[in-house]
Coordinates of C-alpha atoms and ligand atoms in Angstrom, one line a residue:
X1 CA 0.0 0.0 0.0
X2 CA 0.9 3.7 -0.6
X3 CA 1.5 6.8 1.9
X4 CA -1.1 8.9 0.2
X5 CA 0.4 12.6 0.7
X6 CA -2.3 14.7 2.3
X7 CA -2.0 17.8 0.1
X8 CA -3.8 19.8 2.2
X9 CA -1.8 19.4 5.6
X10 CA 1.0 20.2 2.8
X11 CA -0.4 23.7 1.8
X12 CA -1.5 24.6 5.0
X13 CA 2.1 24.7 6.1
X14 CA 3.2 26.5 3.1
X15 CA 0.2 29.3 4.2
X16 CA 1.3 29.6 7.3
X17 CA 4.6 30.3 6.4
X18 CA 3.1 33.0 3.6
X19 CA 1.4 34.8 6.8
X20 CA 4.6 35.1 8.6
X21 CA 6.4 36.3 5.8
X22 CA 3.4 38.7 5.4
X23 CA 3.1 39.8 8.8
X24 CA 7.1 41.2 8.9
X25 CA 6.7 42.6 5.2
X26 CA 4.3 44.8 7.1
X27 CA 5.7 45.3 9.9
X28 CA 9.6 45.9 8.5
X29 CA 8.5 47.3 5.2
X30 CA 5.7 48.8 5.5
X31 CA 4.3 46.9 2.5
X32 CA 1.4 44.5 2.4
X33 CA 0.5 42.1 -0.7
X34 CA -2.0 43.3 -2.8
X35 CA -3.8 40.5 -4.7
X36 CA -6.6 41.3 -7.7
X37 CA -8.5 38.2 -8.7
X38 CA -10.4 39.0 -12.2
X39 CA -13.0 36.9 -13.5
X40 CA -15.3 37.0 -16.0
X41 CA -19.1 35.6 -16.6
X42 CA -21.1 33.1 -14.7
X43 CA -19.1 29.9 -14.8
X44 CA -20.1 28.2 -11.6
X45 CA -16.3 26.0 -11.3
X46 CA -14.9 29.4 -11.9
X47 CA -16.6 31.5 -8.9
X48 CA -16.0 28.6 -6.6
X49 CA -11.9 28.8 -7.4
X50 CA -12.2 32.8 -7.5
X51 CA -13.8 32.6 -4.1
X52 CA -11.2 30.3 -2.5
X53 CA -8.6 32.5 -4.1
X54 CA -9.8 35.9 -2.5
X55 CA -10.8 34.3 1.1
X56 CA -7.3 32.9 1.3
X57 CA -5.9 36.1 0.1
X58 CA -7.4 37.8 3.1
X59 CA -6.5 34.8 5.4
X60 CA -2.6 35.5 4.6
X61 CA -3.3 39.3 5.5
X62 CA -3.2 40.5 2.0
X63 CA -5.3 43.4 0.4
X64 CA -7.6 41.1 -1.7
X65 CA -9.5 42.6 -4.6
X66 CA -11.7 40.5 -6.6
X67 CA -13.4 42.2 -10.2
X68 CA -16.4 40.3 -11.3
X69 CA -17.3 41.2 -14.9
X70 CA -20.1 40.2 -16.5
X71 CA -20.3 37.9 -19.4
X72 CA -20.7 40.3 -21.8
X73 CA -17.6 42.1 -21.0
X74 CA -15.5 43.1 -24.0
X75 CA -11.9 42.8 -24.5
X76 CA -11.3 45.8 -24.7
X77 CA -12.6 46.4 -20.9
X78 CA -11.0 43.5 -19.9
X79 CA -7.7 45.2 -21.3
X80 CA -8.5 48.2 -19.6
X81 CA -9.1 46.5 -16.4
X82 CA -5.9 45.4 -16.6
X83 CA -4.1 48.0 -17.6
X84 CA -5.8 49.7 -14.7
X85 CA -4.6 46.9 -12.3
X86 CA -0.7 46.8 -13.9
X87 CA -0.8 50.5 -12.6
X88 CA -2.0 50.4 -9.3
X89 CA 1.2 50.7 -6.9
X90 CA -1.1 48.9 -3.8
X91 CA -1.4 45.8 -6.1
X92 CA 1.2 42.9 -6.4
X93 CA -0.3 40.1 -8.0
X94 CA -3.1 40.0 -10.7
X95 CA -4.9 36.6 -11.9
X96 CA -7.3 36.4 -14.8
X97 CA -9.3 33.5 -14.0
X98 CA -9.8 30.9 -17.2
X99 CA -11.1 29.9 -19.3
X100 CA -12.8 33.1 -20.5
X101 CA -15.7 33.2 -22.1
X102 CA -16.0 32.0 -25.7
X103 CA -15.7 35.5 -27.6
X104 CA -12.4 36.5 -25.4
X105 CA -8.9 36.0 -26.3
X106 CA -7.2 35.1 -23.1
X107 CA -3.6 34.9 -24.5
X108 CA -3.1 39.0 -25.2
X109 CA -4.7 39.4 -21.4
X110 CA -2.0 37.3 -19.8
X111 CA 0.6 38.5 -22.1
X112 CA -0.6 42.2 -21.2
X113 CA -0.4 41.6 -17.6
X114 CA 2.9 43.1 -16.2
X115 CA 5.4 39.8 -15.6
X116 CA 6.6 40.9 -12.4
X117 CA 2.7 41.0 -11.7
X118 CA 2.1 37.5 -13.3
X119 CA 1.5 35.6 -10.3
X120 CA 0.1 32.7 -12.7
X121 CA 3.5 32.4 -14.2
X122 CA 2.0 32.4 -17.8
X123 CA 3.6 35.2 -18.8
X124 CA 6.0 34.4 -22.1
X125 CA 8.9 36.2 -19.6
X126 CA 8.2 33.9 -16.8
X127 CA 8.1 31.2 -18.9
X128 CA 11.2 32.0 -20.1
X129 CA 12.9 32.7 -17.4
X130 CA 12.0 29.1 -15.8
X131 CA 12.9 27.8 -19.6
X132 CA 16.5 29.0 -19.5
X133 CA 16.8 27.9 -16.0
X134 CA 16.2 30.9 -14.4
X135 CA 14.4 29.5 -11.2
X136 CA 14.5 32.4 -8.9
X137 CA 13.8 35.7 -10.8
X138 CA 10.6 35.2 -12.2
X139 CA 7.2 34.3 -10.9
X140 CA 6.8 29.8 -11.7
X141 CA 3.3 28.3 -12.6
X142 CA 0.8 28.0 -9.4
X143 CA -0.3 23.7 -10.1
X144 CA 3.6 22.8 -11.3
X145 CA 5.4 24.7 -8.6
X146 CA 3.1 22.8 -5.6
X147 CA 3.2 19.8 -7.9
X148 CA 7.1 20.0 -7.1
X149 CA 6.8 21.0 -3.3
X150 CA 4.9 17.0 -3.4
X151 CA 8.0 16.2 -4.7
X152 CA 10.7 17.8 -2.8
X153 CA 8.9 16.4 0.6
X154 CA 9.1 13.0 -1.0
X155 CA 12.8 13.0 -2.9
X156 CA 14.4 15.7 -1.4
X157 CA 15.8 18.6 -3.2
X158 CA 17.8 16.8 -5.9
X159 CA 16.4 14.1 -8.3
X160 CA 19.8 12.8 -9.6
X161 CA 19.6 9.4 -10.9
X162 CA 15.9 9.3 -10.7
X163 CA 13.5 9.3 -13.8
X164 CA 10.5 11.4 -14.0
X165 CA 7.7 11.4 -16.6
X166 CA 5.2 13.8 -17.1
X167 CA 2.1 13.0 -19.2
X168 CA 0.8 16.5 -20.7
X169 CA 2.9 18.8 -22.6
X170 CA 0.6 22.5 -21.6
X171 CA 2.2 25.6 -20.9
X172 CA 0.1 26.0 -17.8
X173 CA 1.2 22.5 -16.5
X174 CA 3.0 19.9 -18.4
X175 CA 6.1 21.9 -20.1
X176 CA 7.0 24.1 -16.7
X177 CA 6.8 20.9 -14.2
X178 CA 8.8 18.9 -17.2
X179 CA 11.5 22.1 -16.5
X180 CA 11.0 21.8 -12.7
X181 CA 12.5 18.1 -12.7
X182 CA 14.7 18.4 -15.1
X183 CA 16.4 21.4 -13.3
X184 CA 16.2 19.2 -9.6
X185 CA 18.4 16.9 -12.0
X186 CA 15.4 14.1 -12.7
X187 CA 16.3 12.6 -16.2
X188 CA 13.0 13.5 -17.9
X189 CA 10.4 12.9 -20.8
X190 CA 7.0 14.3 -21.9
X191 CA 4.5 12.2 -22.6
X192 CA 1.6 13.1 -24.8
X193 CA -1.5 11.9 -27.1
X194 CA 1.1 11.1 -29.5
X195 CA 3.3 8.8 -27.5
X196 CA 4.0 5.3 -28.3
X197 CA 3.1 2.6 -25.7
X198 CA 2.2 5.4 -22.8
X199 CA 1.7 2.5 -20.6
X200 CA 5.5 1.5 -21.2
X201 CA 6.8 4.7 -21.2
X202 CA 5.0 5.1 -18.0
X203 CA 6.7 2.1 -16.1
X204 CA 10.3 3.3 -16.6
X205 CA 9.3 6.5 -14.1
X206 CA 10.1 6.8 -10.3
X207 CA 8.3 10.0 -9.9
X208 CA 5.1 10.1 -12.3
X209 CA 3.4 13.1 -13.0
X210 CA -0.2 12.8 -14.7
X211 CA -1.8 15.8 -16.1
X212 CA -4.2 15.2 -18.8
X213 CA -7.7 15.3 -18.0
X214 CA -9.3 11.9 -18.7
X215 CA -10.1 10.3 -15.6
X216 CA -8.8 7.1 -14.3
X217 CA -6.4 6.8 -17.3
X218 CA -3.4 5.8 -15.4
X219 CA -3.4 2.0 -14.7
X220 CA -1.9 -0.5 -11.9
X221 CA 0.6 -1.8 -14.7
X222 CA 1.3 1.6 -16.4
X223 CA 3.3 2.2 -12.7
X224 CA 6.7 1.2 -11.6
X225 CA 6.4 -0.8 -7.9
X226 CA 7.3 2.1 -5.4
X227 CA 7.2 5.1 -7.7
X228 CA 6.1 8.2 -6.7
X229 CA 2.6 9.2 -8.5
X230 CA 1.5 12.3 -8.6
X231 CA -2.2 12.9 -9.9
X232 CA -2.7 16.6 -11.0
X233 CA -6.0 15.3 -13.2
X234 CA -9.5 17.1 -11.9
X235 CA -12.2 15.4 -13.5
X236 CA -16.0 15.3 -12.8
X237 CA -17.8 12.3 -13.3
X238 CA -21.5 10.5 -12.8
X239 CA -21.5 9.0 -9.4
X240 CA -25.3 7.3 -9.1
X241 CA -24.1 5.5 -6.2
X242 CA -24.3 8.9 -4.1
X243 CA -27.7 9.5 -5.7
X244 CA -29.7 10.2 -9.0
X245 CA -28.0 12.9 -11.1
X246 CA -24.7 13.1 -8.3
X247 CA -21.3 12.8 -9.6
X248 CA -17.6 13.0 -7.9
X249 CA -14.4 14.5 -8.8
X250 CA -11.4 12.1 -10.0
X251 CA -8.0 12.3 -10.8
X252 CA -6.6 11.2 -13.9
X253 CA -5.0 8.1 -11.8
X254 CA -6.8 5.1 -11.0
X255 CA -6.3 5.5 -7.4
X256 CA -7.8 2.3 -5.7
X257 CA -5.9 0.3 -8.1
X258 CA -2.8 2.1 -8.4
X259 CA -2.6 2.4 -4.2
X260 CA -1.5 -1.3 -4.2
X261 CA 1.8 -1.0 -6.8
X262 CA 3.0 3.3 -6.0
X263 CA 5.3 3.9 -3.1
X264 CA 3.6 7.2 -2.6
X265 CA 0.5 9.1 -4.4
X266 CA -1.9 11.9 -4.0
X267 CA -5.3 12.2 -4.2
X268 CA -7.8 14.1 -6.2
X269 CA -9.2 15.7 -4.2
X270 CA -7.0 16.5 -1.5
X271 CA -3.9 16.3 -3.6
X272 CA -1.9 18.8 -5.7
X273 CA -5.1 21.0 -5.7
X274 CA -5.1 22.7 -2.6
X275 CA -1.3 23.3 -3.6
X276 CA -2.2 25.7 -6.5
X277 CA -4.1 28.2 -4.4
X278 CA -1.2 27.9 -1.6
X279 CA 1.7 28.7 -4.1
X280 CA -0.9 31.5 -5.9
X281 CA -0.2 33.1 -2.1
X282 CA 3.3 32.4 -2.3
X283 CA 3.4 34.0 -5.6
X284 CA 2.3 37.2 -4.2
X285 CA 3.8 37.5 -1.3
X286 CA 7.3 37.3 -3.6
X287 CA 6.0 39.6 -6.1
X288 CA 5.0 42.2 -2.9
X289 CA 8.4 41.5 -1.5
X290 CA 10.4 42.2 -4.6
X291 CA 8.6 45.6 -4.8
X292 CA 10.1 45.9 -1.0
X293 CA 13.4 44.9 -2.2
X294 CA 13.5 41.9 -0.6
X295 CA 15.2 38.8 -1.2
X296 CA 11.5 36.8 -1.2
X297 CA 11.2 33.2 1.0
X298 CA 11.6 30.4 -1.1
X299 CA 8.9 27.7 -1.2
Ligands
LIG1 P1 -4.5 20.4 -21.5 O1 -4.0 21.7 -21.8 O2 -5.8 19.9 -22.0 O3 -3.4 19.3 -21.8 C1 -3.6 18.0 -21.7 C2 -2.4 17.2 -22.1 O4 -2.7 15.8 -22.1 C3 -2.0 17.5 -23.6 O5 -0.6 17.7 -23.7 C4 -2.4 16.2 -24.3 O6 -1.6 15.8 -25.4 C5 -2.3 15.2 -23.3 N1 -3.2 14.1 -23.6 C6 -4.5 14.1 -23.9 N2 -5.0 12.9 -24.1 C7 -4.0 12.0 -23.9 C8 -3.8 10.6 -24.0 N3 -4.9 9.8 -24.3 N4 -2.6 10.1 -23.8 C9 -1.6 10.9 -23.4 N5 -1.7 12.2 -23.3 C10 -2.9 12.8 -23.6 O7 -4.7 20.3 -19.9 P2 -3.9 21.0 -18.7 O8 -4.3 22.4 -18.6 O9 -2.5 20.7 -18.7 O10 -4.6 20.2 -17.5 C11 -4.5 18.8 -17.4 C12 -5.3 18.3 -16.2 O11 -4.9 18.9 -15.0 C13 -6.8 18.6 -16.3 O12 -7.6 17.6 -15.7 C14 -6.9 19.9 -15.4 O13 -8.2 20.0 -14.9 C15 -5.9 19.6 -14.4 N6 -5.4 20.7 -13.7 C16 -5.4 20.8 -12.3 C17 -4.9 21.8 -11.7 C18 -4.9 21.8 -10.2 O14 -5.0 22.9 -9.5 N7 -4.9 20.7 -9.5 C19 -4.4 22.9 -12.4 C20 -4.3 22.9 -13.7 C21 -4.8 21.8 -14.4 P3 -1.5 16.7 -26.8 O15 -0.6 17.9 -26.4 O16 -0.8 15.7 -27.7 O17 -2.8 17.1 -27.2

């Protein structure tokens, strides 16, 4: 059987350490974190993760702003918004919440949102930076960098020797934790719809890293006795046996059947999810603190 990590005894630590780092920003500096959540239209999954978002901003003691626009909103305003929020000296951290709705173009918001201000990472800057190994000076991906704090608790700062795979090749996920191994020395490969023999591929990893979006996709036999399995898949699915018309969210491992062969895994939920909103603080609070001139905690 595995030690199933409990992801959300993980990022509570990593908040509590965000207040304290908060508390003496404010106190030494003068300066607290300013946080501006911005979402757009009625999508129900959306307000829930804009909710958490802003609560836990205020939790960690930061100035939380949250814009709700409606779903009519142009891009133009949206750009504006923006523009307004790139600006505003008492704001450190700005997140447009996606998707956006259907007739927005989401990839000239993020790339109009100021990088040092790009607490989601997706910036092509901070991208870069993490890209040419530049693993301190910009602002890393919320999921991958808590994906990697899973990892670090597990392995330990350096993955030498070990082999990682990630299936998913995104920007937001798949490519930046792919640079996040590589760079703590795991000998790495992408996986992706194109890959030959997944399942095979699959076996050859001690840490495994799923990220795809089909649930239960990872199998007993696709892992390598004792690996380390890391499920960042959130999928909704029918669940009559809690009712008529109930369903259940799953990761993208099969986690009753791959418990019995992984040395360690997390689950969905409870798993690298609460770790994106926890490193979404930590984001901020280095943001704020390199406005303060700070060297910023690392996480
Ligand atoms: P995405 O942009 O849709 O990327 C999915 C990746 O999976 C693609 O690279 C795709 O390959 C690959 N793929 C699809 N079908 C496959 C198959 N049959 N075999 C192998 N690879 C396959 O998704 P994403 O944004 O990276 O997110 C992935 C999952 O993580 C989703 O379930 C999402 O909800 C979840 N997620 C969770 C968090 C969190 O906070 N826990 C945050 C972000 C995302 P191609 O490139 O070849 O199409």
């Amino acid at each position: 059987m595995s030690i199933v990590i409990d992801g959300k005894q993980v990022a509570a630590s990593v908040i509590d350490r965000v207040k304290q780092a908060t508390a003496s920003l404010e106190q030494e500096a003068g300066l607290r974190p300013g946080l501006a959540v911005v979402i757009v239209g009625n999508d129900p999954a959306s307000h829930a993760y804009v909710g958490a978002k802003s609560r836990m901003a205020k939790e960690c003691g930061f100035t939380s702003i949250q814009h709700t626009l409606p779903e009519e909103t142009s891009q133009e305003a949206l750009a504006a918004l923006v523009e307004t929020l790139n600006a505003d000296p008492a704001i450190h951290g700005i997140l447009v919440q996606l998707p956006l709705p259907k007739h927005l173009q989401a990839e000239p918001i993020i790339q109009s949102i100021r990088p040092e201000k790009d607490v989601d990472g997706l910036h092509v800057v901070n991208a870069g930076k993490l890209a040419t190994g530049d693993l301190t000076g910009g602002l890393v991906s919320c999921t991958p960098a808590g994906a990697m704090v899973l990892v670090r608790q597990v392995h330990g700062e350096d993955l030498s020797g070990l082999s990682a795979v990630v299936i998913g090749r995104s920007n937001l996920f798949g490519k930046p934790m792919a640079t996040l191994l590589t760079a703590a020395n795991a000998t790495t490969t992408i996986a992706h719809s194109r890959t030959r023999d997944l399942a095979a591929v699959c076996r050859e990893a001690d840490i495994l890293v799923a990220a795809v979006g089909r649930p239960m996709m990872v199998k007993a036999d696709w892992v390598k006795p004792g690996a380390t399995v890391i499920d960042v898949g959130i999928n909704r699915i029918e669940a009559p046996e809690r009712g008529e018309g109930k369903t259940r969210l799953v990761g993208d491992v099969d986690f009753q059947a791959v418990e019995a062969v992984a040395g360690v895994l997390t689950p969905v939920p409870g798993g690298v999810g609460p770790m994106t909103i926890a490193m979404l603080m930590a984001n901020t609070l280095i943001a704020a603190s390199r406005v303060a001139g700070r060297t910023p905690p690392r996480f």
